[in-house]
XYZ file of C-alpha atoms in Angstrom:
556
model
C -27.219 -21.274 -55.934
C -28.217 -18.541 -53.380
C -26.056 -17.708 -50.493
C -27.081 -19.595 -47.564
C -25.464 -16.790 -45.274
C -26.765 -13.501 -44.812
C -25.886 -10.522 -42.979
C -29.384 -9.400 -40.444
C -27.293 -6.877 -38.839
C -28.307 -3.451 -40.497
C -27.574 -1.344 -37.491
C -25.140 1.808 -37.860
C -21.514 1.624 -36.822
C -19.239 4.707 -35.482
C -15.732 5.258 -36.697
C -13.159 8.117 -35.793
C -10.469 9.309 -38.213
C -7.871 11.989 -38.404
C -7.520 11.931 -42.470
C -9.565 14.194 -44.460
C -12.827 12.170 -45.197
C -12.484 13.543 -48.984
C -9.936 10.187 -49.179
C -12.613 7.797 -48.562
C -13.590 5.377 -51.108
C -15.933 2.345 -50.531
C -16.498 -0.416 -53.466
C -20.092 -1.417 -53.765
C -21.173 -4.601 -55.315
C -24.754 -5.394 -56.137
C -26.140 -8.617 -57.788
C -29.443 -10.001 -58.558
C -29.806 -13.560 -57.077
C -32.928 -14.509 -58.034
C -33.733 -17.988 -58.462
C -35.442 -17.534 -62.328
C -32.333 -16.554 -63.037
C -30.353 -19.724 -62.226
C -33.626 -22.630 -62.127
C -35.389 -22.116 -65.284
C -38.309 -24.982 -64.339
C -38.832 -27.772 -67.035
C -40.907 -31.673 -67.210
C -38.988 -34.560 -66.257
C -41.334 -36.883 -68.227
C -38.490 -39.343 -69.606
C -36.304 -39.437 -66.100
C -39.301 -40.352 -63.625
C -41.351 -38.630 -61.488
C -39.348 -37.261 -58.639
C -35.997 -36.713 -60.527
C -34.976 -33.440 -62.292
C -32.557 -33.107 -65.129
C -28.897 -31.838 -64.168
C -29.548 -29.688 -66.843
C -32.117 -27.521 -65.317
C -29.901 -26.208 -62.964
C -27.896 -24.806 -66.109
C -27.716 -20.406 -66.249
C -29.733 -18.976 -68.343
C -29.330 -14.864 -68.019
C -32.249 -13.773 -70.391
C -34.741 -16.103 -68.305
C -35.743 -13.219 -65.886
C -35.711 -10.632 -68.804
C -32.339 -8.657 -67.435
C -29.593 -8.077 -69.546
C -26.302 -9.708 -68.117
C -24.816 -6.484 -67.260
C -27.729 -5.609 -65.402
C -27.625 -8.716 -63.554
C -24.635 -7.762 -61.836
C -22.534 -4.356 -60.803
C -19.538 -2.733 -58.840
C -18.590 0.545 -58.315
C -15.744 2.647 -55.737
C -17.374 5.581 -55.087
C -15.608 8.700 -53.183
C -17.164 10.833 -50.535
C -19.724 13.198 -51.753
C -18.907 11.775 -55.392
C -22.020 12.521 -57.448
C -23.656 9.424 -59.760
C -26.601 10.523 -61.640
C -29.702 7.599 -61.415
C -31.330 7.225 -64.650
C -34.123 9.616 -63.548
C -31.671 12.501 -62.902
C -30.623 11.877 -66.455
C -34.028 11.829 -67.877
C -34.836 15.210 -65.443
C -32.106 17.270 -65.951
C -32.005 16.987 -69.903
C -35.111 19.163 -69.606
C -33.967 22.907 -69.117
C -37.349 23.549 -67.742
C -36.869 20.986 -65.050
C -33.682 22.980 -63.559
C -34.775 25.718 -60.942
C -31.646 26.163 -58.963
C -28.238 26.526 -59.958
C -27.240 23.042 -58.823
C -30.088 21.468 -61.238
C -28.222 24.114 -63.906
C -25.212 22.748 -63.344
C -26.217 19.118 -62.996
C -27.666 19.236 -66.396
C -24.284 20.742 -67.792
C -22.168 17.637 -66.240
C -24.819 15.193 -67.618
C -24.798 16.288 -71.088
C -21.100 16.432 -70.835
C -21.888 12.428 -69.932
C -24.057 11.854 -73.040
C -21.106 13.482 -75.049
C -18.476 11.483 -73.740
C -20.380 7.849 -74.222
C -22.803 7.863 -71.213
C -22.679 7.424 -67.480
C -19.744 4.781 -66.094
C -23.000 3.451 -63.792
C -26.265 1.988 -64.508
C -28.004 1.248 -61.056
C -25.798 2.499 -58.244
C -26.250 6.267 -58.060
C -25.614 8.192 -55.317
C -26.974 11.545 -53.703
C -25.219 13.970 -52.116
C -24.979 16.172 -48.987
C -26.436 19.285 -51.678
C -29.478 17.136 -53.164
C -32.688 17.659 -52.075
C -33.122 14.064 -50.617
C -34.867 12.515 -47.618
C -34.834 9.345 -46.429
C -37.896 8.956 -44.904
C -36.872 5.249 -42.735
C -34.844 7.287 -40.993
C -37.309 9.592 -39.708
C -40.415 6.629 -39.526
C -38.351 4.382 -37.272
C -39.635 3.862 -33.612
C -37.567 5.361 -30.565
C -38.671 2.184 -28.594
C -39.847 -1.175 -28.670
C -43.140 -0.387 -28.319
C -46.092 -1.428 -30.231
C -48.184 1.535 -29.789
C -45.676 3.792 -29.810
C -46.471 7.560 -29.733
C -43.555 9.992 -30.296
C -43.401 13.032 -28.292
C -42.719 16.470 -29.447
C -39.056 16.306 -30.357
C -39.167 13.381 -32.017
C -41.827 14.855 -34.252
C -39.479 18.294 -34.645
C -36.098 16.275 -35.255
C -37.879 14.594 -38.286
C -38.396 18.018 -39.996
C -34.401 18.437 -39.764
C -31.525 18.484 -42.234
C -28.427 18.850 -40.502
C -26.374 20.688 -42.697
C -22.390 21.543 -42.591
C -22.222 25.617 -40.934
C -19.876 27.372 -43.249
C -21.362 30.556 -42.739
C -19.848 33.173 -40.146
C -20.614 36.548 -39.673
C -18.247 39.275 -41.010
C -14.485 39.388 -38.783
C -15.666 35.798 -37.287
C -18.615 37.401 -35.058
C -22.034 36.236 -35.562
C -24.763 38.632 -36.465
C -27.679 36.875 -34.590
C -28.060 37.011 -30.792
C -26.758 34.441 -28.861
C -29.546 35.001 -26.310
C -33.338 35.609 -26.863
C -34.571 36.969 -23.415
C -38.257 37.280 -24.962
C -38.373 34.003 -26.874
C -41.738 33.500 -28.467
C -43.830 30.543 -28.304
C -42.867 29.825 -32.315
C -39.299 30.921 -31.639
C -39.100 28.330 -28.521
C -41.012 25.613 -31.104
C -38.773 26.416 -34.247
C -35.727 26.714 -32.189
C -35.918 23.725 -29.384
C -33.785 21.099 -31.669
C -30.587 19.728 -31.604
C -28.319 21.133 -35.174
C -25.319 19.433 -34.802
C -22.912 20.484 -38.094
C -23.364 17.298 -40.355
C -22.851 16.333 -43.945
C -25.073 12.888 -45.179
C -24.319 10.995 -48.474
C -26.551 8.096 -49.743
C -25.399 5.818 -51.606
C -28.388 4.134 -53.716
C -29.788 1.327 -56.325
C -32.438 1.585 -58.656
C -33.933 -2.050 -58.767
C -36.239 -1.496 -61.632
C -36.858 -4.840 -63.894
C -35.363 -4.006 -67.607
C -36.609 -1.137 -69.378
C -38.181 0.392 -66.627
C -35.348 2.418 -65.280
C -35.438 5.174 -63.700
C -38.836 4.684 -61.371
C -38.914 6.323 -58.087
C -40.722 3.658 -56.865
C -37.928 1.395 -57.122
C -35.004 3.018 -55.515
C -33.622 1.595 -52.546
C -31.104 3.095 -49.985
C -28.000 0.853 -50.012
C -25.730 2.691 -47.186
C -26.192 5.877 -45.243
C -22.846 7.532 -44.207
C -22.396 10.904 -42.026
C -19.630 12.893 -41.161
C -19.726 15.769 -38.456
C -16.399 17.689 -38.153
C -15.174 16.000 -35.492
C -14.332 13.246 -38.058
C -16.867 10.715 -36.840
C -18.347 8.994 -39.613
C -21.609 6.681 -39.280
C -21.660 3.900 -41.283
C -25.678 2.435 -41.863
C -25.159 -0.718 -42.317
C -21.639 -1.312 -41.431
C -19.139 -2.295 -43.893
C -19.101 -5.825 -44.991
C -15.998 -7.245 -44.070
C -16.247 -10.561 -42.832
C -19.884 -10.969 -42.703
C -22.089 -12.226 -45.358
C -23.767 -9.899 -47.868
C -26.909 -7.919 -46.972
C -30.087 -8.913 -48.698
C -32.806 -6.740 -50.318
C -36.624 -8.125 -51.162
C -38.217 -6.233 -53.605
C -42.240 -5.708 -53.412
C -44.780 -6.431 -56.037
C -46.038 -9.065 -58.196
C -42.407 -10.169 -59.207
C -40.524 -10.088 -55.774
C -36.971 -10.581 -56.852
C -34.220 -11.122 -54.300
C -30.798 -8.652 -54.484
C -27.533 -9.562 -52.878
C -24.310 -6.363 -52.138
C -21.934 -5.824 -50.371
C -19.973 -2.570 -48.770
C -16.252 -2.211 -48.624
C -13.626 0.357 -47.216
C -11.255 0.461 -50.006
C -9.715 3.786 -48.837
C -5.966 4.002 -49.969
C -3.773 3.784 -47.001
C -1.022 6.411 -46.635
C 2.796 5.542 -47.899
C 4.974 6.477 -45.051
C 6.863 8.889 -46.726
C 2.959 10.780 -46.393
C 3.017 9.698 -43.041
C 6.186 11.269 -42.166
C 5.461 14.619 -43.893
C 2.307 15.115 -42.198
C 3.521 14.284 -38.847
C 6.191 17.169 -39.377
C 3.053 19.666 -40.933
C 1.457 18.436 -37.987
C 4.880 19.332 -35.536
C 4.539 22.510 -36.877
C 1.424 23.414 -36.472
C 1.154 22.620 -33.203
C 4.558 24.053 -32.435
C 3.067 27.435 -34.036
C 0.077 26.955 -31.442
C 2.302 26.866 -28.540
C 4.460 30.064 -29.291
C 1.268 31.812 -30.004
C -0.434 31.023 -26.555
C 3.081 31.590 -24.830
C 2.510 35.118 -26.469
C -0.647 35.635 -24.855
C 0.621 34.470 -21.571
C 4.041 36.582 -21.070
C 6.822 34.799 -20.120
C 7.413 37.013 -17.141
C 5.497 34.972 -13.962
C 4.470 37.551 -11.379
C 6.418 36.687 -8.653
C 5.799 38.025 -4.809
C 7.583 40.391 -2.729
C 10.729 38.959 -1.026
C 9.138 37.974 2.486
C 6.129 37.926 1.680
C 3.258 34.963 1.262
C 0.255 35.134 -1.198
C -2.856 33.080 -0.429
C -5.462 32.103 -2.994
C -8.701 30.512 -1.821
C -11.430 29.415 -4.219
C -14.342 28.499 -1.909
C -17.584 27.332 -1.598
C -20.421 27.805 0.964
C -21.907 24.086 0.281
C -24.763 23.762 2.508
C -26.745 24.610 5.656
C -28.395 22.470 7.996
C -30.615 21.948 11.690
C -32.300 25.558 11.335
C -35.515 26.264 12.443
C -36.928 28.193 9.480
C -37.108 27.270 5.519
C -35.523 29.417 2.601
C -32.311 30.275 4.156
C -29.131 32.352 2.965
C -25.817 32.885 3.861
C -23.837 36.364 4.412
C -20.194 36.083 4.903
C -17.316 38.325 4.807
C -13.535 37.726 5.491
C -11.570 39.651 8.226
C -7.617 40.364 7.616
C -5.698 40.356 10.331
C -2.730 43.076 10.964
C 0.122 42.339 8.342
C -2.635 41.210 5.508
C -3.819 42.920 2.442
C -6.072 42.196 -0.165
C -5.863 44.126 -3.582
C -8.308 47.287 -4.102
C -11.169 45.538 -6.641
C -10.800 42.394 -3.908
C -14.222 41.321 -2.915
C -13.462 40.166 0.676
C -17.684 39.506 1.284
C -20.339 37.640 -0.533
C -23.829 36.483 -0.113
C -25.567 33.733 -1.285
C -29.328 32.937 -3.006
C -32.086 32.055 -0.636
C -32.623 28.122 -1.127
C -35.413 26.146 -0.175
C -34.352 22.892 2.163
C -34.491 19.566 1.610
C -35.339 16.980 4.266
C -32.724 14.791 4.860
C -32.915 12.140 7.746
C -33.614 14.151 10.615
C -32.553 16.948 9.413
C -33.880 19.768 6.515
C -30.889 20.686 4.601
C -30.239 23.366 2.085
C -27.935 23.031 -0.655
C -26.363 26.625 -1.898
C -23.149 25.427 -4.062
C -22.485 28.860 -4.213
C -19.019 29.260 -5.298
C -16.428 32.736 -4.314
C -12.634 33.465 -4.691
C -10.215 36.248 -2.890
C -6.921 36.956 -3.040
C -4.767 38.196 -0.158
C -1.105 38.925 0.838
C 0.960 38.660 4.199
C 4.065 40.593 4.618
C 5.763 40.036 8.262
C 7.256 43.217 9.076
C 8.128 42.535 13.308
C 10.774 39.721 13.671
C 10.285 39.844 17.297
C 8.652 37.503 19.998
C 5.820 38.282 21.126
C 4.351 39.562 17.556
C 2.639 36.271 16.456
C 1.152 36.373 13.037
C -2.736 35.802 12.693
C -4.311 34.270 10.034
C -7.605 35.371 8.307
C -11.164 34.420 9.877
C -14.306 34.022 7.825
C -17.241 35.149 9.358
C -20.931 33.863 8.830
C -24.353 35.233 9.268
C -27.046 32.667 8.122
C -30.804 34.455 8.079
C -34.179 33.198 6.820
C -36.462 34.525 4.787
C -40.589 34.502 5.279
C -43.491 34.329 3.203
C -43.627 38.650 3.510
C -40.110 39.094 2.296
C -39.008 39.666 5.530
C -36.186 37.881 7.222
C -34.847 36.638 10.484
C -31.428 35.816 12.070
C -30.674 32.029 12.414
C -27.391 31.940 13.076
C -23.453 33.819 13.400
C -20.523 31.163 13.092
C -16.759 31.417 12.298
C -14.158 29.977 10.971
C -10.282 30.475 10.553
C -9.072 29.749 7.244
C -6.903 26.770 6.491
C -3.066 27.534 6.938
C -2.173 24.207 5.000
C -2.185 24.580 1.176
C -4.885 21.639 -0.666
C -8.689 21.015 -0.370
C -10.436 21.392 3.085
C -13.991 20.714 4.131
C -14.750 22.418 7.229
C -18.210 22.554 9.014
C -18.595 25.419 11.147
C -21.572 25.534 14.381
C -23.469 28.552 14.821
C -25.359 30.610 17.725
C -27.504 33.397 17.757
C -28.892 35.859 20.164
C -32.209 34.935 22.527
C -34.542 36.983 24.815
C -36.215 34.955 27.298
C -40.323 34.975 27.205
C -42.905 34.044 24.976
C -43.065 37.524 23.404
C -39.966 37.679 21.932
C -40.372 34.325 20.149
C -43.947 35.761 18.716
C -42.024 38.586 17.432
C -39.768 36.662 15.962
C -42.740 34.644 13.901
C -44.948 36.874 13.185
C -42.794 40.107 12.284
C -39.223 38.649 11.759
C -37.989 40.766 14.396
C -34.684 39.558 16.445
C -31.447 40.128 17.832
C -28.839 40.551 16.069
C -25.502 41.553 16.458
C -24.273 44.771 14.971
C -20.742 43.615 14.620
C -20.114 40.315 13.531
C -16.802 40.035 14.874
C -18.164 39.726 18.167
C -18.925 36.369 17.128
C -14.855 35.658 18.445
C -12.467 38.593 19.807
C -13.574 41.669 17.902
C -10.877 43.709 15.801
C -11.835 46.884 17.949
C -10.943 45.085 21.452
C -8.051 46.462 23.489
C -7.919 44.915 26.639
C -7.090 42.204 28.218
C -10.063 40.207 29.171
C -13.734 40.162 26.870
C -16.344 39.635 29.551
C -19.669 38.316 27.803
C -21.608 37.763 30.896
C -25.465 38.258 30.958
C -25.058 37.506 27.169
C -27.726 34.790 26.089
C -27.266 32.501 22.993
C -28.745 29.255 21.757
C -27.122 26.776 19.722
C -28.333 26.864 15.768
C -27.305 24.727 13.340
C -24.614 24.123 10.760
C -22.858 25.712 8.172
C -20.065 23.686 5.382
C -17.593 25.351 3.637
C -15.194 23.480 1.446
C -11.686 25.466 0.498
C -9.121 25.364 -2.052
C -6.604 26.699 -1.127
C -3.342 27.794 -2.525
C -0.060 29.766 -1.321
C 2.912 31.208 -2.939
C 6.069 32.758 -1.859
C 9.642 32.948 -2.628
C 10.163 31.181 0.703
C 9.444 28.125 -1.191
C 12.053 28.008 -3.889
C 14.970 29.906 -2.362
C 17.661 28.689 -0.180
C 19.219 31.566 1.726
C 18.770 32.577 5.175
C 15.397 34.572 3.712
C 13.610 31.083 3.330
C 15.024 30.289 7.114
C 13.433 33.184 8.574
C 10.633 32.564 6.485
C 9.967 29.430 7.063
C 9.510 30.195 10.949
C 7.438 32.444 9.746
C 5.365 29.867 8.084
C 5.867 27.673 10.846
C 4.212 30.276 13.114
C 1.121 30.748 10.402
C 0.508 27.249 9.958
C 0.599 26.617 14.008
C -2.425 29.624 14.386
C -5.036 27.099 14.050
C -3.958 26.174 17.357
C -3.093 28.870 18.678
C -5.454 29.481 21.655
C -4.137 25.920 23.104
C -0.563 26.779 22.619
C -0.824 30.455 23.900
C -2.348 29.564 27.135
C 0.033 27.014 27.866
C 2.820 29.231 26.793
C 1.238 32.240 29.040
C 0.813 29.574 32.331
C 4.352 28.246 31.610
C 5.866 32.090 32.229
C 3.253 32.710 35.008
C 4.271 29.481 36.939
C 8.654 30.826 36.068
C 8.251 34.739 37.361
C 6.488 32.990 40.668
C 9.139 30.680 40.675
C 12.057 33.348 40.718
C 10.352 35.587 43.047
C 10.086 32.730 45.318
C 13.849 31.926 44.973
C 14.396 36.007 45.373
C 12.722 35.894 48.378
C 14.565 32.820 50.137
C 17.705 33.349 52.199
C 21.258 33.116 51.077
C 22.789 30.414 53.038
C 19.906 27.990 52.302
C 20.407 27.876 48.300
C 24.318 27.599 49.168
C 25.170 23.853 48.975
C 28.279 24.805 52.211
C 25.526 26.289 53.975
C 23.290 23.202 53.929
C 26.497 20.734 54.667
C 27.095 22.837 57.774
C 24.309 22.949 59.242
């Protein structure tokens, strides 16, 4: 009887191996289950009218006009193992029929078949990653679940694809084409707009063909699709059998006949003596890997000068937002205090691509994600009190740009670095420069003109200032909007590994650096602390002996 279980699922299924996918072997088994060849229909005239004879039900191979071995067949194939189909055979024995040398050489291996007593298969064949085969389901199957589905213009270009294994390299391992086309052409852009992922495909096939007709395009049917990419994922379509029932295939025509198969992994598994040995190749190799990367990297680590501290900051200037005008950028530069140094190709400034903004609650924000880096070095030189160490300030200049090309000032801000090592998001508020009147604001519409500062270090206590007090009276500003920088920041220093009295000294050091971000608070009570002591001693200076003495106080 037929089974009563079949397998619907015909979807693909993913694997990942490690082993060399030349070691796969899969057994398939195909068998004709139709039911003239098991109910071979006869008159129950002597048992009564609704009653069939037991013997009916009796097998009878030659009732469906197959041969018993063509009722039924199993095979292990191995990946990218060639089977010629019975059409191959009839093909290639023509020497006029071969045009390549792979049909030359497939005729040489079939009549080396023929000499030898014939092919080991009769219906399962199989074709290759090299044959010029296309399934055509593959490429006729909807993307959707649409009924009047329409595909678009790269499904219609990925159906014109092989994907094909890339051997081919270009002489000393560099490749001969360009990697970029600056000028693409509308044909190069239509020829070239597909995905080419490095594939191999094997199909693994059956030619169900009633006896003596062998060997009929028409009746080949694709069995199991398997791909391999050289990552060592292998597609499986369908999946292997396992525990499922068999798949079923209907053929068409006036004699629909019904086939059963099945598709197992019968792959050998490794002995552990294999195991072992390639776990050791594999030990090697990757030991190999390592000493030849350490040789790339030096072992010597650049170390830096005793006392001193090396900052690394990779930044980014992440957005801007509450301006007035659209299409904004940002120019920033970093300031080094005395004691600081930044190698000679340092870039210590930077400027950013004008970006439209984006509305964003009540405010129009733009989005830069505009990344920099800089390197610089602090060596504390004066030990004594009153030199405090600084740390580095980034300054900001955020200006708009018009429909004219021409821009305007929106903003200055800035911002002292982080002293603390890790990731820091820091928003910093900026001001610019007013005139008073109605004019000036025209001006600044019309023609782009503005203030502006011509050094931006006024924006705090400029690097040129000697005195003691920075009087910005009469100076007029309004209050802008908002720039974010986030910082990465890292530091390194001898400090932090030794243990002598070098790391004590500089770890005040540090301790000083790392207070800076406060400094202004700490100074000023520091400065009215003294103040409120030398008024305190002159005061005591200035009182009379016998009333600090405690006998002069008693006698009184």
């Amino acid at each position: 009887m037929a089974e009563a279980t079949w397998s619907t699922d015909t979807g693909e299924a993913v694997y990942r191996s490690r082993d060399p996918v030349r070691n796969l072997r899969l057994r398939v088994h195909l068998q004709r289950i139709t039911s003239s060849s098991f109910l071979r229909y006869q008159p129950a005239t002597l048992l009564g009218k609704d009653l069939i004879d037991l013997g009916t039900f009796s097998h009878h191979p030659t009732a469906s006009g197959h041969r018993p071995e063509e009722e039924e067949e199993e095979i292990v194939i191995g990946w990218q193992e060639k089977l010629f189909s019975q059409f191959e055979v009839d093909l290639y024995q023509n020497e006029a029929a071969c045009q390549n040398p792979l049909d030359h050489q497939y005729r040489q291996e079939i009549l080396k078949l023929e000499e030898s007593g014939g092919r080991k298969n009769r219906r399962i064949f199989t074709y290759t990653d090299s044959d010029r085969y296309t399934n055509l389901e593959e490429h006729c199957q909807k993307m959707t679940t649409a009924t009047n589905e329409m595909p678009s213009f790269l499904v219609e270009r990925m159906a014109n694809v092989r994907r094909r294994r890339q051997d081919r390299r270009g002489e000393g391992g560099i490749v001969k084409s360009r990697i970029i086309t600056w000028e693409p052409s509308e044909e190069f852009v239509r020829s070239s707009h597909v995905i080419n992922t490095p594939l191999q495909t094997m199909y693994i096939m059956a030619d169900l063909g009633p006896y003596g007709k062998l060997g009929y395009k028409k009746y080949e049917q694709v069995l199991c699709t398997l791909k391999v990419d050289n990552n060592g994922v292998i597609t499986v379509k369908p999946d292997f059998t396992g525990l499922t029932g068999p798949y079923r295939i209907e053929t068409e025509g006036e004699k629909q006949e019904l086939w059963k198969y099945t598709i197992d992994n019968v792959s050998s598994l490794a002995q552990p003596e294999e195991e072992e040995r390639e776990q050791r190749v594999f030990k090697d190799l990757y030991g190999r890997h390592k000493e030849y990367l350490n040789s790339l990297v030096g072992t010597d680590f650049e170390m830096t000068p005793p006392g001193a501290l090396r900052l690394f900051v990779n930044g980014e200037v992440v957005s801007a937002q509450g301006y007035e005008y659209d299409h904004l950028y940002v120019h920033f530069f970093v300031e080094l205090p005395s004691n600081w140094s930044s190698p000679a190709f340092q870039q210590l400034s930077g400027i950013t691509h004008t970006c439209a903004t984006k509305s964003l609650g009540m405010d129009n924000v733009a989005y830069f994600s505009y990344p920099f880096t800089f390197e610089a070095s602090f060596l504390h030189e004066d030990e004594s009190a009153d030199a405090l160490p600084e740390w580095p300030v980034l300054y900001c200049e955020v200006r708009s740009l018009d429909f004219w090309k021409r821009y305007r000032v929106e903003g200055y801000g800035a911002v002292v670095l982080p002293a603390t090592p890790g990731t820091h998001t820091l928003t910093v508020s900026t001001w610019r420069p007013m005139e008073l009147g109605t004019r000036a604001e025209l001006r600044r519409f019309f023609i782009g003109g503005s203030l502006e500062l011509e050094d931006l270090s006024y924006v705090r206590i400029p690097g040129t200032f000697k005195g003691q007090r920075l009087s910005r009276f009469g100076f007029r500003t309004k209050t802008t909007g908002s720039v974010t920088f986030r910082f990465h920041c890292l530091q390194q220093s001898r400090a932090f590994m030794e243990s002598s009295s070098l790391r004590k000294r500089m770890r005040s050091v540090l301790d000083r650096l790392e207070g800076f971000s406060q400094q202004s608070s700490i100074h000023n009570v520091l400065e009215a602390f003294h103040r409120a002591r030398r008024r305190m001693q002159e005061a005591r200076e200035s009182l009379p002996q016998d009333l600090l003495s405690p006998s002069g106080t008693m006698a009184s």
